[in-house]
Amino acid sequence: MIEMPAGPMQLGLDDGELASCVACGLCLPHCPTFRVTGEEGLSPRGRIDAMRGVQWRGADADAEFVHFMETCVQCRGCEPACPSGVPFGRLMEGTRAALATAKRTAPRWQRLALAVLGHPRLLRAGSTVLALAQRLHAVPRRLGVPPLPIRRPPAVRGTGDDVWLFTGCVMDAWLRPTHHATAALVEMAGATYAVPDARAACCGALHVHAGLEEGARRLARRVLASMPGDAPVLVNSAGCGAMLKDYGHLLDTPESVQFSARVRDIHEWLAGRLDRLPQPGRRADPVIVQDPCHLRHVQRAHEPVRAVVGHVADVVELDDDGLCCGAGGAYAAQQPELASAIRDRKLAAIERARRRSGATTVVSANPGCALHLAAAGVDVRHPVDLVADALSGVGRVSPREPGSGRR
Ligand code: SF4
Ligand code: SF4
């Protein structure tokens, strides 16, 4: 362990992890905030140097420091690019936790908004009010909120106990038809499924992003208790899946480590069972695949999406090496200008892919990315929606909100 002098505010980061950056800069082209601003302070290397300044050199965690940290999308695109294996996500989560504990970030309104996520009825009621407000044009466009459903289909009901289906908070309130499509594909693959009770209301990912780790731990314990046994836990939201797979680290108990080992992204699980799915009557039109950061950089499970989508349609790749789209959980609402500038790069990559292939639909396995891109007018769907539609017309039994457009 490297000995460093104590600063006025201890971030509590692991000194060895903080020291592991050799400042080579190879991560810079993979950082969306550096790509759109060119500012060193808004790069992984610059942020690590700022963390060292506070933890080792006694620098003040001033407004500039907070700005460097708050503008990070937490996409972790810098991690796979780093030859030294710097665990940037952990460093950023630790820094955010220290700042939130010191009340330098995560204001009261944000804590209240996040608290709602653990209360499904309240979240659904609030979503309906927001949807009505949208119809009355009372929601500012700059917030980038896409059209929300006023009505939603009934909740998915379990059929057995081969696997658990995690339904989550925003995903269930805003994109429930995707849960029906997921359930249909699991059934087609020959498995029964259980749906956890209300204790599994929210995975806690947005709480960790905001530095509210104790709130995340409370939610994680409830999720863990809601899905006992050893059946796989299937997740169709990349951000939630990454969080559930990290419970072992977050809670640091043998039970949480065991639980995390059971978690699978739905595409990981389906990719091993493609031979059990029916063949499509005719192949769907080619689709462009957008990799959510928490699937590609964190779970490193983006290839199975191609296998599953490839069962019904040809896959068209983007040429931007998996650069973030700027959604980042609540990032689009908190940093709208940066989120929009980052998204512009993704839109340009989508346009290049469209010109190359003629494909017009994009698939994305994360609700945040899908909603962020849809808000810019992209025709974006969840991969399981596309595949289930192609195989069985699940879209007909799980109707979308009239006028809400395709997802
Ligand atoms: S985080 Fe890794 S890639 Fe980036 S500057 Fe440090 S050592 Fe180099
Ligand atoms: S997590 Fe993403 S936004 Fe943050 S420093 Fe790494 S690459 Fe940049």
Tab-separated table of C-alpha atoms and ligand atoms in Angstrom:
chain	number	residue	atom	x	y	z
A	1	MET	CA	0.000	0.000	0.000
A	2	ILE	CA	1.358	3.429	-0.921
A	3	GLU	CA	1.560	5.900	1.967
A	4	MET	CA	0.101	9.256	1.107
A	5	PRO	CA	-0.568	12.331	3.238
A	6	ALA	CA	-4.155	12.841	4.413
A	7	GLY	CA	-6.053	15.646	2.669
A	8	PRO	CA	-8.822	17.843	4.033
A	9	MET	CA	-11.412	15.464	2.612
A	10	GLN	CA	-10.656	11.759	2.447
A	11	LEU	CA	-12.321	10.053	-0.492
A	12	GLY	CA	-11.678	6.647	1.073
A	13	LEU	CA	-10.383	5.190	-2.205
A	14	ASP	CA	-7.998	2.257	-2.330
A	15	ASP	CA	-4.539	3.842	-2.746
A	16	GLY	CA	-3.265	0.909	-4.802
A	17	GLU	CA	-6.168	1.252	-7.244
A	18	LEU	CA	-5.654	5.014	-7.396
A	19	ALA	CA	-1.935	4.496	-8.060
A	20	SER	CA	-2.508	1.954	-10.836
A	21	CYS	CA	-3.048	4.638	-13.511
A	22	VAL	CA	0.215	5.302	-15.388
A	23	ALA	CA	-1.270	8.322	-17.200
A	24	CYS	CA	-0.697	6.778	-20.644
A	25	GLY	CA	-3.858	8.345	-22.063
A	26	LEU	CA	-4.941	5.279	-24.046
A	27	CYS	CA	-8.406	5.586	-22.491
A	28	LEU	CA	-8.978	9.136	-23.729
A	29	PRO	CA	-10.457	8.292	-27.167
A	30	HIS	CA	-12.940	5.961	-25.436
A	31	CYS	CA	-14.253	8.622	-23.066
A	32	PRO	CA	-17.385	10.354	-24.351
A	33	THR	CA	-16.976	13.490	-22.238
A	34	PHE	CA	-13.382	13.936	-23.424
A	35	ARG	CA	-14.429	13.328	-27.018
A	36	VAL	CA	-17.038	16.093	-26.975
A	37	THR	CA	-15.102	18.656	-24.893
A	38	GLY	CA	-11.394	17.898	-25.412
A	39	GLU	CA	-10.885	18.847	-21.733
A	40	GLU	CA	-8.333	16.851	-19.752
A	41	GLY	CA	-10.389	17.313	-16.566
A	42	LEU	CA	-13.289	15.593	-18.275
A	43	SER	CA	-11.202	12.544	-19.207
A	44	PRO	CA	-10.517	9.408	-17.128
A	45	ARG	CA	-6.861	10.409	-16.675
A	46	GLY	CA	-7.800	13.927	-15.611
A	47	ARG	CA	-10.443	12.670	-13.208
A	48	ILE	CA	-8.014	10.207	-11.622
A	49	ASP	CA	-5.456	12.993	-11.218
A	50	ALA	CA	-8.115	15.132	-9.547
A	51	MET	CA	-8.982	12.252	-7.186
A	52	ARG	CA	-5.277	11.899	-6.317
A	53	GLY	CA	-5.134	15.612	-5.676
A	54	VAL	CA	-7.865	15.378	-3.046
A	55	GLN	CA	-6.881	12.056	-1.497
A	56	TRP	CA	-3.093	12.418	-1.596
A	57	ARG	CA	-2.150	16.047	-2.013
A	58	GLY	CA	-4.686	17.696	0.261
A	59	ALA	CA	-6.441	19.596	-2.535
A	60	ASP	CA	-9.882	20.946	-1.793
A	61	ALA	CA	-12.865	19.052	-3.208
A	62	ASP	CA	-13.989	22.347	-4.714
A	63	ALA	CA	-16.625	23.161	-7.320
A	64	GLU	CA	-14.253	22.285	-10.175
A	65	PHE	CA	-13.528	18.879	-8.642
A	66	VAL	CA	-17.257	18.217	-8.214
A	67	HIS	CA	-17.805	19.268	-11.852
A	68	PHE	CA	-15.174	16.801	-13.091
A	69	MET	CA	-16.844	14.001	-11.139
A	70	GLU	CA	-20.489	14.880	-11.859
A	71	THR	CA	-19.913	15.098	-15.618
A	72	CYS	CA	-18.645	11.502	-15.808
A	73	VAL	CA	-21.348	9.373	-17.450
A	74	GLN	CA	-20.066	6.320	-15.524
A	75	CYS	CA	-20.133	4.447	-18.820
A	76	ARG	CA	-16.830	2.699	-17.970
A	77	GLY	CA	-15.760	2.796	-21.602
A	78	CYS	CA	-12.315	3.641	-20.212
A	79	GLU	CA	-11.943	0.291	-18.412
A	80	PRO	CA	-11.571	-2.167	-21.302
A	81	ALA	CA	-9.266	0.339	-23.036
A	82	CYS	CA	-6.893	0.538	-20.064
A	83	PRO	CA	-3.739	-1.623	-20.275
A	84	SER	CA	-3.114	-1.188	-16.534
A	85	GLY	CA	-6.534	-2.517	-15.525
A	86	VAL	CA	-7.493	0.608	-13.572
A	87	PRO	CA	-10.886	-0.110	-11.942
A	88	PHE	CA	-12.251	3.309	-12.856
A	89	GLY	CA	-15.870	2.448	-12.050
A	90	ARG	CA	-14.979	1.604	-8.462
A	91	LEU	CA	-12.897	4.769	-8.079
A	92	MET	CA	-15.738	6.901	-9.408
A	93	GLU	CA	-18.353	5.148	-7.259
A	94	GLY	CA	-16.173	5.644	-4.172
A	95	THR	CA	-15.650	9.324	-5.004
A	96	ARG	CA	-19.356	9.876	-5.590
A	97	ALA	CA	-20.140	8.158	-2.280
A	98	ALA	CA	-17.695	10.414	-0.420
A	99	LEU	CA	-19.127	13.536	-2.085
A	100	ALA	CA	-22.719	12.500	-1.357
A	101	THR	CA	-21.871	11.711	2.279
A	102	ALA	CA	-20.305	15.172	2.581
A	103	LYS	CA	-23.511	16.589	1.008
A	104	ARG	CA	-21.469	18.069	-1.874
A	105	THR	CA	-23.670	16.238	-4.385
A	106	ALA	CA	-27.018	14.383	-4.492
A	107	PRO	CA	-29.326	17.240	-3.371
A	108	ARG	CA	-32.527	16.562	-1.487
A	109	TRP	CA	-34.715	16.559	-4.628
A	110	GLN	CA	-32.532	13.832	-6.141
A	111	ARG	CA	-32.671	11.719	-2.989
A	112	LEU	CA	-36.478	12.074	-2.939
A	113	ALA	CA	-36.777	11.153	-6.628
A	114	LEU	CA	-34.606	8.076	-6.128
A	115	ALA	CA	-36.620	7.050	-3.055
A	116	VAL	CA	-39.722	6.778	-5.281
A	117	LEU	CA	-38.047	4.035	-7.339
A	118	GLY	CA	-38.383	1.614	-4.424
A	119	HIS	CA	-42.168	2.130	-4.325
A	120	PRO	CA	-43.701	0.660	-7.504
A	121	ARG	CA	-47.254	1.997	-6.980
A	122	LEU	CA	-45.969	5.515	-6.370
A	123	LEU	CA	-43.675	5.239	-9.392
A	124	ARG	CA	-46.489	4.045	-11.647
A	125	ALA	CA	-48.819	6.800	-10.411
A	126	GLY	CA	-46.097	9.425	-10.886
A	127	SER	CA	-45.364	8.081	-14.378
A	128	THR	CA	-49.024	8.366	-15.339
A	129	VAL	CA	-49.125	11.983	-14.108
A	130	LEU	CA	-45.967	12.696	-16.120
A	131	ALA	CA	-47.489	11.056	-19.207
A	132	LEU	CA	-50.615	13.222	-18.853
A	133	ALA	CA	-48.460	16.321	-18.381
A	134	GLN	CA	-46.639	15.412	-21.598
A	135	ARG	CA	-49.939	15.261	-23.473
A	136	LEU	CA	-50.636	18.804	-22.178
A	137	HIS	CA	-47.139	19.897	-23.319
A	138	ALA	CA	-46.271	20.753	-19.719
A	139	VAL	CA	-42.964	18.837	-19.669
A	140	PRO	CA	-40.016	20.897	-21.020
A	141	ARG	CA	-38.534	19.268	-24.128
A	142	ARG	CA	-34.996	19.999	-22.931
A	143	LEU	CA	-35.481	17.278	-20.271
A	144	GLY	CA	-35.507	14.809	-23.152
A	145	VAL	CA	-38.284	12.631	-21.717
A	146	PRO	CA	-39.739	10.478	-24.525
A	147	PRO	CA	-43.520	9.872	-24.773
A	148	LEU	CA	-44.570	7.789	-21.772
A	149	PRO	CA	-47.502	5.339	-21.641
A	150	ILE	CA	-50.680	6.444	-19.864
A	151	ARG	CA	-51.912	2.858	-19.780
A	152	ARG	CA	-49.777	-0.253	-19.440
A	153	PRO	CA	-50.590	-3.953	-19.890
A	154	PRO	CA	-51.129	-6.133	-16.794
A	155	ALA	CA	-48.049	-7.193	-14.850
A	156	VAL	CA	-46.313	-10.380	-15.989
A	157	ARG	CA	-47.403	-13.396	-13.902
A	158	GLY	CA	-45.156	-16.355	-13.206
A	159	THR	CA	-45.665	-19.800	-14.706
A	160	GLY	CA	-43.218	-21.924	-12.682
A	161	ASP	CA	-39.782	-21.875	-11.139
A	162	ASP	CA	-37.102	-22.700	-13.725
A	163	VAL	CA	-35.851	-19.095	-13.758
A	164	TRP	CA	-36.640	-15.760	-12.116
A	165	LEU	CA	-37.544	-12.729	-14.240
A	166	PHE	CA	-36.390	-9.482	-12.647
A	167	THR	CA	-38.816	-6.709	-13.620
A	168	GLY	CA	-37.352	-3.660	-11.831
A	169	CYS	CA	-38.698	-0.118	-11.488
A	170	VAL	CA	-38.636	2.172	-14.565
A	171	MET	CA	-38.560	-0.824	-16.897
A	172	ASP	CA	-41.827	-2.111	-15.426
A	173	ALA	CA	-43.483	1.302	-15.219
A	174	TRP	CA	-42.547	2.509	-18.711
A	175	LEU	CA	-41.623	-0.511	-20.839
A	176	ARG	CA	-43.721	-3.369	-19.490
A	177	PRO	CA	-44.489	-4.831	-22.944
A	178	THR	CA	-40.799	-5.808	-23.070
A	179	HIS	CA	-41.331	-7.977	-19.974
A	180	HIS	CA	-44.159	-9.765	-21.796
A	181	ALA	CA	-41.881	-10.303	-24.798
A	182	THR	CA	-39.151	-11.617	-22.484
A	183	ALA	CA	-41.582	-14.024	-20.793
A	184	ALA	CA	-42.789	-15.259	-24.187
A	185	LEU	CA	-39.224	-16.016	-25.335
A	186	VAL	CA	-38.422	-17.839	-22.090
A	187	GLU	CA	-41.515	-19.987	-22.624
A	188	MET	CA	-40.559	-20.634	-26.264
A	189	ALA	CA	-37.161	-21.778	-24.996
A	190	GLY	CA	-39.015	-24.382	-22.902
A	191	ALA	CA	-38.639	-22.887	-19.426
A	192	THR	CA	-41.113	-21.704	-16.807
A	193	TYR	CA	-40.502	-18.513	-14.887
A	194	ALA	CA	-41.251	-16.868	-11.557
A	195	VAL	CA	-41.703	-13.145	-10.968
A	196	PRO	CA	-40.401	-11.775	-7.637
A	197	ASP	CA	-42.662	-9.879	-5.245
A	198	ALA	CA	-42.559	-6.131	-4.536
A	199	ARG	CA	-39.296	-6.455	-2.596
A	200	ALA	CA	-37.560	-6.574	-5.988
A	201	ALA	CA	-38.890	-3.108	-6.803
A	202	CYS	CA	-35.551	-1.513	-7.747
A	203	CYS	CA	-31.974	-2.763	-8.193
A	204	GLY	CA	-30.316	0.366	-6.751
A	205	ALA	CA	-28.115	1.187	-9.773
A	206	LEU	CA	-29.145	4.847	-9.887
A	207	HIS	CA	-28.450	5.126	-6.147
A	208	VAL	CA	-24.902	3.835	-6.662
A	209	HIS	CA	-24.436	6.275	-9.565
A	210	ALA	CA	-25.467	9.114	-7.274
A	211	GLY	CA	-23.161	7.951	-4.480
A	212	LEU	CA	-26.031	6.847	-2.218
A	213	GLU	CA	-24.534	3.470	-1.427
A	214	GLU	CA	-26.437	2.833	1.799
A	215	GLY	CA	-29.737	3.275	-0.057
A	216	ALA	CA	-28.469	0.886	-2.737
A	217	ARG	CA	-27.536	-1.701	-0.098
A	218	ARG	CA	-31.033	-1.511	1.423
A	219	LEU	CA	-32.587	-2.167	-1.990
A	220	ALA	CA	-30.073	-4.917	-2.783
A	221	ARG	CA	-30.919	-6.817	0.414
A	222	ARG	CA	-34.620	-6.717	-0.511
A	223	VAL	CA	-33.954	-7.900	-4.078
A	224	LEU	CA	-31.791	-10.724	-2.772
A	225	ALA	CA	-34.478	-11.888	-0.332
A	226	SER	CA	-37.155	-11.798	-3.039
A	227	MET	CA	-35.510	-14.465	-5.227
A	228	PRO	CA	-34.370	-17.364	-3.026
A	229	GLY	CA	-33.087	-20.716	-4.296
A	230	ASP	CA	-30.584	-21.359	-7.028
A	231	ALA	CA	-32.581	-20.679	-10.222
A	232	PRO	CA	-30.971	-18.247	-12.688
A	233	VAL	CA	-32.045	-14.615	-12.365
A	234	LEU	CA	-32.749	-13.207	-15.854
A	235	VAL	CA	-32.549	-9.463	-16.474
A	236	ASN	CA	-33.556	-7.576	-19.639
A	237	SER	CA	-32.136	-4.195	-18.630
A	238	ALA	CA	-28.349	-3.902	-19.031
A	239	GLY	CA	-28.002	-1.377	-16.215
A	240	CYS	CA	-30.006	-3.486	-13.736
A	241	GLY	CA	-28.163	-6.656	-14.777
A	242	ALA	CA	-24.793	-5.008	-14.159
A	243	MET	CA	-25.983	-3.908	-10.722
A	244	LEU	CA	-27.333	-7.332	-9.732
A	245	LYS	CA	-24.066	-8.920	-10.862
A	246	ASP	CA	-22.245	-6.467	-8.572
A	247	TYR	CA	-24.223	-7.261	-5.394
A	248	GLY	CA	-21.373	-9.528	-4.295
A	249	HIS	CA	-19.118	-6.491	-4.192
A	250	LEU	CA	-21.759	-4.080	-2.849
A	251	LEU	CA	-22.938	-6.268	0.056
A	252	ASP	CA	-19.761	-8.325	0.463
A	253	THR	CA	-21.464	-11.417	1.944
A	254	PRO	CA	-21.301	-15.074	0.833
A	255	GLU	CA	-25.042	-14.925	0.003
A	256	SER	CA	-24.652	-11.871	-2.214
A	257	VAL	CA	-21.674	-13.403	-4.049
A	258	GLN	CA	-23.754	-16.548	-4.637
A	259	PHE	CA	-26.719	-14.462	-5.817
A	260	SER	CA	-24.629	-12.446	-8.280
A	261	ALA	CA	-23.308	-15.663	-9.812
A	262	ARG	CA	-26.913	-16.603	-10.722
A	263	VAL	CA	-27.605	-13.391	-12.653
A	264	ARG	CA	-27.727	-13.551	-16.464
A	265	ASP	CA	-28.564	-10.957	-19.035
A	266	ILE	CA	-31.558	-12.369	-20.953
A	267	HIS	CA	-29.503	-12.541	-24.154
A	268	GLU	CA	-26.746	-14.539	-22.444
A	269	TRP	CA	-29.369	-17.055	-21.332
A	270	LEU	CA	-31.233	-17.192	-24.665
A	271	ALA	CA	-28.048	-17.445	-26.760
A	272	GLY	CA	-27.425	-20.891	-25.273
A	273	ARG	CA	-30.945	-22.032	-26.204
A	274	LEU	CA	-31.429	-20.748	-29.739
A	275	ASP	CA	-31.972	-24.276	-31.029
A	276	ARG	CA	-35.146	-24.458	-28.906
A	277	LEU	CA	-36.676	-21.333	-30.455
A	278	PRO	CA	-38.893	-21.660	-33.533
A	279	GLN	CA	-37.601	-20.358	-36.828
A	280	PRO	CA	-39.162	-17.096	-38.016
A	281	GLY	CA	-41.655	-17.348	-40.879
A	282	ARG	CA	-39.565	-14.807	-42.759
A	283	ARG	CA	-36.471	-12.930	-41.674
A	284	ALA	CA	-37.071	-9.450	-40.309
A	285	ASP	CA	-35.427	-6.435	-41.941
A	286	PRO	CA	-31.771	-5.839	-40.940
A	287	VAL	CA	-31.341	-3.970	-37.646
A	288	ILE	CA	-28.588	-1.775	-36.222
A	289	VAL	CA	-27.274	-2.957	-32.837
A	290	GLN	CA	-26.404	-0.334	-30.224
A	291	ASP	CA	-24.400	-1.703	-27.287
A	292	PRO	CA	-25.390	-0.275	-23.894
A	293	CYS	CA	-22.223	0.497	-21.912
A	294	HIS	CA	-23.352	-1.626	-18.993
A	295	LEU	CA	-23.690	-4.600	-21.300
A	296	ARG	CA	-20.510	-4.054	-23.315
A	297	HIS	CA	-18.014	-2.466	-20.923
A	298	VAL	CA	-19.324	-3.687	-17.560
A	299	GLN	CA	-20.968	-7.098	-18.109
A	300	ARG	CA	-18.948	-7.718	-21.307
A	301	ALA	CA	-22.008	-9.599	-22.563
A	302	HIS	CA	-22.835	-7.734	-25.784
A	303	GLU	CA	-22.040	-10.558	-28.211
A	304	PRO	CA	-25.055	-12.702	-27.168
A	305	VAL	CA	-27.346	-9.874	-28.313
A	306	ARG	CA	-26.004	-10.396	-31.831
A	307	ALA	CA	-26.615	-14.151	-31.604
A	308	VAL	CA	-30.215	-13.677	-30.427
A	309	VAL	CA	-31.091	-10.908	-32.898
A	310	GLY	CA	-29.284	-12.840	-35.637
A	311	HIS	CA	-31.850	-15.622	-35.187
A	312	VAL	CA	-34.466	-13.436	-36.894
A	313	ALA	CA	-32.609	-10.609	-38.690
A	314	ASP	CA	-29.243	-9.573	-40.086
A	315	VAL	CA	-27.219	-7.453	-37.687
A	316	VAL	CA	-25.700	-4.134	-38.755
A	317	GLU	CA	-22.768	-2.863	-36.678
A	318	LEU	CA	-22.015	0.716	-35.704
A	319	ASP	CA	-18.490	1.965	-36.464
A	320	ASP	CA	-17.933	3.954	-33.237
A	321	ASP	CA	-16.274	1.203	-31.181
A	322	GLY	CA	-19.058	1.111	-28.581
A	323	LEU	CA	-18.804	4.763	-27.563
A	324	CYS	CA	-21.457	5.761	-25.005
A	325	CYS	CA	-24.762	7.297	-26.212
A	326	GLY	CA	-24.942	9.749	-23.291
A	327	ALA	CA	-27.956	8.277	-21.469
A	328	GLY	CA	-26.136	7.201	-18.289
A	329	GLY	CA	-29.131	6.532	-15.999
A	330	ALA	CA	-30.238	9.988	-14.853
A	331	TYR	CA	-27.295	11.686	-16.637
A	332	ALA	CA	-29.411	12.913	-19.555
A	333	ALA	CA	-31.621	14.832	-17.113
A	334	GLN	CA	-28.735	16.119	-14.969
A	335	GLN	CA	-26.271	17.058	-17.730
A	336	PRO	CA	-28.595	17.679	-20.689
A	337	GLU	CA	-26.087	19.616	-22.822
A	338	LEU	CA	-23.283	17.089	-22.523
A	339	ALA	CA	-25.732	14.174	-22.901
A	340	SER	CA	-27.085	15.730	-26.064
A	341	ALA	CA	-23.592	16.408	-27.513
A	342	ILE	CA	-22.568	12.811	-26.782
A	343	ARG	CA	-25.781	11.526	-28.339
A	344	ASP	CA	-25.093	13.549	-31.493
A	345	ARG	CA	-22.000	11.399	-32.105
A	346	LYS	CA	-24.113	8.259	-31.717
A	347	LEU	CA	-26.765	9.650	-34.064
A	348	ALA	CA	-24.059	10.303	-36.655
A	349	ALA	CA	-22.836	6.698	-36.312
A	350	ILE	CA	-26.416	5.438	-36.703
A	351	GLU	CA	-26.835	7.572	-39.805
A	352	ARG	CA	-23.629	6.139	-41.311
A	353	ALA	CA	-24.871	2.600	-40.595
A	354	ARG	CA	-28.242	3.439	-42.137
A	355	ARG	CA	-26.606	4.740	-45.308
A	356	ARG	CA	-24.376	1.683	-45.517
A	357	SER	CA	-27.102	-0.915	-44.996
A	358	GLY	CA	-30.506	0.649	-45.459
A	359	ALA	CA	-31.476	-0.501	-41.927
A	360	THR	CA	-33.678	1.996	-40.081
A	361	THR	CA	-34.408	0.249	-36.773
A	362	VAL	CA	-31.943	0.264	-33.868
A	363	VAL	CA	-32.038	-2.325	-31.081
A	364	SER	CA	-30.794	-1.464	-27.586
A	365	ALA	CA	-30.918	-3.714	-24.509
A	366	ASN	CA	-31.062	-0.925	-21.957
A	367	PRO	CA	-34.119	1.232	-21.221
A	368	GLY	CA	-32.055	4.367	-20.543
A	369	CYS	CA	-30.272	4.184	-23.913
A	370	ALA	CA	-33.492	3.274	-25.736
A	371	LEU	CA	-35.416	6.201	-24.250
A	372	HIS	CA	-32.521	8.630	-24.798
A	373	LEU	CA	-32.240	7.672	-28.476
A	374	ALA	CA	-36.014	7.570	-28.964
A	375	ALA	CA	-36.210	11.123	-27.613
A	376	ALA	CA	-34.030	12.151	-30.591
A	377	GLY	CA	-36.415	10.497	-33.030
A	378	VAL	CA	-34.589	7.175	-33.492
A	379	ASP	CA	-36.761	4.123	-34.194
A	380	VAL	CA	-35.395	2.020	-31.344
A	381	ARG	CA	-36.631	-1.270	-29.926
A	382	HIS	CA	-35.511	-3.714	-27.291
A	383	PRO	CA	-33.956	-6.819	-28.935
A	384	VAL	CA	-36.407	-9.168	-27.206
A	385	ASP	CA	-39.355	-7.130	-28.541
A	386	LEU	CA	-38.005	-7.523	-32.047
A	387	VAL	CA	-37.287	-11.255	-31.710
A	388	ALA	CA	-40.557	-12.088	-29.944
A	389	ASP	CA	-42.519	-10.195	-32.588
A	390	ALA	CA	-40.713	-12.049	-35.365
A	391	LEU	CA	-41.373	-15.433	-33.733
A	392	SER	CA	-44.859	-15.173	-32.333
A	393	GLY	CA	-46.410	-11.746	-32.706
A	394	VAL	CA	-46.025	-11.009	-29.002
A	395	GLY	CA	-46.568	-7.348	-29.872
A	396	ARG	CA	-50.220	-8.229	-30.444
A	397	VAL	CA	-50.786	-9.589	-26.931
A	398	SER	CA	-48.734	-6.800	-25.338
A	399	PRO	CA	-49.993	-3.747	-27.159
A	400	ARG	CA	-47.917	-0.597	-27.109
A	401	GLU	CA	-49.419	2.637	-25.949
A	402	PRO	CA	-51.296	4.149	-28.922
A	403	GLY	CA	-49.260	6.971	-30.394
A	404	SER	CA	-46.157	6.239	-28.339
A	405	GLY	CA	-44.202	5.045	-31.366
A	406	ARG	CA	-42.139	1.891	-31.673
A	407	ARG	CA	-39.684	0.922	-28.977
B	1	SF4	S1	-6.786	5.002	-16.785
B	1	SF4	FE1	-5.526	3.423	-17.791
B	1	SF4	S2	-5.578	3.978	-19.985
B	1	SF4	FE2	-6.269	5.791	-18.832
B	1	SF4	S3	-4.417	7.015	-18.503
B	1	SF4	FE3	-4.640	5.685	-16.691
B	1	SF4	S4	-3.438	3.840	-17.149
B	1	SF4	FE4	-3.726	4.930	-19.104
B	2	SF4	S1	-16.667	6.254	-17.078
B	2	SF4	FE1	-17.065	6.996	-19.183
B	2	SF4	S2	-17.368	9.234	-18.969
B	2	SF4	FE2	-16.411	8.502	-17.060
B	2	SF4	S3	-14.219	8.807	-17.376
B	2	SF4	FE3	-14.648	6.655	-18.003
B	2	SF4	S4	-15.062	6.789	-20.205
B	2	SF4	FE4	-15.182	8.894	-19.407
